[in-house]
Amino acid sequence: MTTRLIGAPVARREDARLLTGRARFIDDIALPGMLHAAVLRSPHAKARFTRVDAGAALALPGVHAVLTHEDLGPANAPMPLLNDNPGFIHPRMHRALAPGQVRFVGEAVALVVADSRYLAEDALDLIEVDYAPETPAVDLVAAAEEGAPLVHDDTDSNVACRTVDASGDIERAFAEADFVLREELRPERGAAQPMEARGVVARYDQSLASLTVWDTTQAPVSARGVIADKLGMPEAALTVIAPDVGGGFGVKIMLVYAEEVLVPFAARLLGRPVKWIEDRREHFVGSNHERLMVHRIEVAATGDGRILGIRDRFLYDSGAYCPYGPINAECAQAILPGPYMIPAVHSEFLAVYTNTPIVSPYRGAGQPHGNFVTEMAMNHVARALGLDAAEIRRRNLVRPEDCPWDTERIFQGNTPFIHRDSDYPAQLETALEALDYAGVRRGQPAEREQGIHRGAGLAFFVEGTGIPPYEGVEVRVEPTGHVHVATGYPSQGQGHHTTLAQIVAETLGVAPEMVVVESGRSDRFAWGVGTFASRAAVVGGNAALGAANAVRARALELASEELEAAAEDLEMANGAVHVKGAPQMAVTLAALAQAANPINTLAAGSEPGLRAADYFRSSDVAIASGVHGAVVVVDAATGMVEIERYVVVHDCGVMINPTIVDGQILGGTAQGIGGAFYEKLRFDEAGQPLVTTFMDYLIPTAMEIPPIEIHHMESRCSLNPLGVKGVGEGGVIPAAAAFCGAVEDALAPFGARVRAHPLDPPAILAMIEGRTAP
Amino acid sequence: MKPPPFAYECPTEVADAVALLAAHGADARPLAGGQSLVPLLNFRLVRPAVLVDLNRIAALAHVAVEDGTLRIGAMARQAAVEAAPAVARGWPILTEAVGHIAHPQIRNRGTVGGSLAHNDPAAELPAVMLALDAEMTARGPAGTRAIAAPDFFTDTMETALDADELLTGIAVPALPEGTGWSFREAARRQGDFALVAVCVLLRPASGGGLNARVVVTGTGNGPVRVPAAEAILAARGAAGDACEAAGAAAAEAVEPMDDPHAPAWYRRRLVAALTARASMEAATGMEA
């Protein structure tokens, strides 16, 4: 009998280390003779300079080097474009150090290396740069207009990319409409803000001419390629290791940030290990942002609330460069119809350069934006037609009997977006019941008489997960009986080691404690893409299953000879292969691994050892889905909101580990509520960031996040052997729409319409008082 | 975010600390709990040549009641005040207000004197000390002087302390029997500085009517008394419509500014709502 581990709430093997201070994060790495780096960052949103005078800085005792763009040579070539798009007009990538022109406050201008970080920062104060400031383009809408100041002087407009994604007959949809909603919707600018900011440590081995780089990256194998290219080194001489990483959320995948080139460059130049740790103030300007889009939509509907078509034209703030490509905008486009059967969708985006920090994906990668647009539009169409917000959703959902339903939309990774393996109507009814939606509705008239403003909000989500390209996993049984599992994609706290061990242990019939997992080291497993887009469980998990199955088959083959029994009469349990019904007739995996050691035997043409690697490449998006429901009470005198209930109905297919699934949902929802009600980055007209501390960037704490009730629906995914869909982003995607919808519902008597988030209490009070939003 | 170089002194006696401040003048800064000063140092927004650490001065750490007066050493931790049963019995509005300061970790380090001397314009302690008629004791080279709360808080992050003077203690007089109180704060998150906070103290006056004290903070340069609101409550009592009127008067009296957290008009709304609610709550706590 094989013990079922897939699906069991196995305790996370990572937690004892992480929770007792035994983890090794980037700043815990200390090497003999290590120097410390600090980055001189541009104080201007746009300026030219001709001279960086580091004389006084270099004269400071303890300062070893000040690097400017002139010192870097070919290492300062533009960074690669990670995701191309056919609509690109002006792709412009950043460089490690700005070569004479800066385009956002925070852009790296020089690197100081000194005996300590204190000294390095003292030296920063002494560097003189002859900046000549120029007028920046800061506001997204203004930057998109003709005649706006140009972010890149060699272009004729700030439009980096213009892409249309169309499905169905949009003209017909509007011709047949009884009602058309026109609206502007605006998710504001935010950022992921992981608990640990970024960092890089590099050590150059002069004897071997090799570099080891510890990097808080979500993509160490991919980063190795870029760093090797920039430094003119063979990949073989470069090892990139992602140590314990304190949260990623997308911001730690950017191939690559300036420091990922600068720190290894400095370590090689100086022959000493160099450490750079990003502090929080730097993170606010030196790491990427997300969110800001301005959508202008038209929704065509019939009188009974059937949505016939959506026409969407939106601006996407790319920041000063676009090394990641306009993935956020692409995902927002793809996700626009949500779980609804909308016959025609026409979406066009302009990705626009502004003199602000670079924008790249943050948990959800544009899906929260598209979701906010569609879900708020659903509410507003319902309001206009006198329908309930639940009823209009019910009337438009793709039903199981419609599936597979091809939306004709293309998701990230150039994959089709086809609904299957979900029951959206059942999700809705589950959410309504869990929320006591009918009870809230019944209570509202009397409560409103008493001045109590309670409201309920609903928001569906569909989440594209498990996207291409691929991941690989190697499984190897040691002669000790331990099973070594290695993969290239790293963890930032998700619990991959626990789930990979569950998959491999169940397949091989060993105790999970016998499985040793390593990830995120390019010297342990040299193939891989990275951890992003809710893909680790789908792509990596199925690769692990494939590799474990191959090892299982090999073990059965070897045991068949050893036990003189047919392979089909054997089973694996307790770390051994035994004859079915005769557990005493057994051979341990350890013994089989020893037997497979080529020191003992190696048949011609066979592979040595009890090991296998497998790779999984998905062809299709695994769509996770669900509904969020919120009940809120608004204080009409202060605009403050209390979230009384928060319900998540969720379907991520087979759950490898329900505890980990719950953790992903809880954390994602908390981040979603942050974006809905608290977190906003602001700039003044000169492009100066006004929010660079956690006193101003209001991340909600455990005190602000209400209890979140999770209802799982587990519809097996038909696209992969494990039957899993990803789970990383479904928490965050619909949270803004659920929250804002609930506030709108509470304030229905005031005719409130939410068109931007984060909502904040002044904005809510403005809706109550009929003011123009502040 | 590392501070520029500074010299560090760590006296154990008040006299030594005062002497060090006198010797270094404006180049020196006293270090109390460090919850505001250390971030300012790390941001390089202040660059003192000398830090005079007060944390080893045992004589400044007391929280005690003497002859009905609450005496708090400047270096008493906020958490110590919050946890003191005598404070909760005699000055419950102070216990309540301290609970709104940041988070337990910060209150464990943060000191009462540090908060008052820093005088952040939205901090809780200056407001409640103004409401309670507290008296600050300052010691400088010339000796010791007492400064009444209205004279102590002079402007945003400024106090009546001279550069070579040290705040050593705070004396809070007893609250008269029967005083009803309320402390109301609006903040975006638990533990944030107040968008607006309101202290109301009410007790029946001998000739009828009420003695009322209304202090508002978060609307400008720090805590302010609002005589217009006090007059309404004194004359009309604390029935619902009088409380609303007091709130409206308070909103009229304050002069908030637009800032990234809230526009001025919004802060006025908060002043009105919180003053009305605090007045009603204080009234329910009054005893004849």
Short mmCIF file of C-alpha atoms in Angstrom, two decimals, chain A residues 12-25 243-244 497:
data_model
loop_
_atom_site.label_atom_id
_atom_site.label_comp_id
_atom_site.label_asym_id
_atom_site.label_seq_id
_atom_site.Cartn_x
_atom_site.Cartn_y
_atom_site.Cartn_z
CA ARG A 12 5.87 22.60 5.79
CA ARG A 13 9.42 21.36 6.13
CA GLU A 14 10.71 24.89 5.57
CA ASP A 15 9.06 26.44 8.61
CA ALA A 16 11.29 25.25 11.43
CA ARG A 17 14.27 26.94 9.79
CA LEU A 18 12.40 30.04 8.69
CA LEU A 19 10.65 30.62 12.00
CA THR A 20 13.60 30.02 14.31
CA GLY A 21 16.18 32.23 12.65
CA ARG A 22 18.11 29.39 11.05
CA ALA A 23 17.34 30.33 7.47
CA ARG A 24 20.09 31.90 5.44
CA PHE A 25 18.85 35.00 3.68
CA PRO A 243 19.37 31.50 -1.05
CA ASP A 244 16.38 31.68 1.27
CA HIS A 497 10.37 21.69 -0.96
#
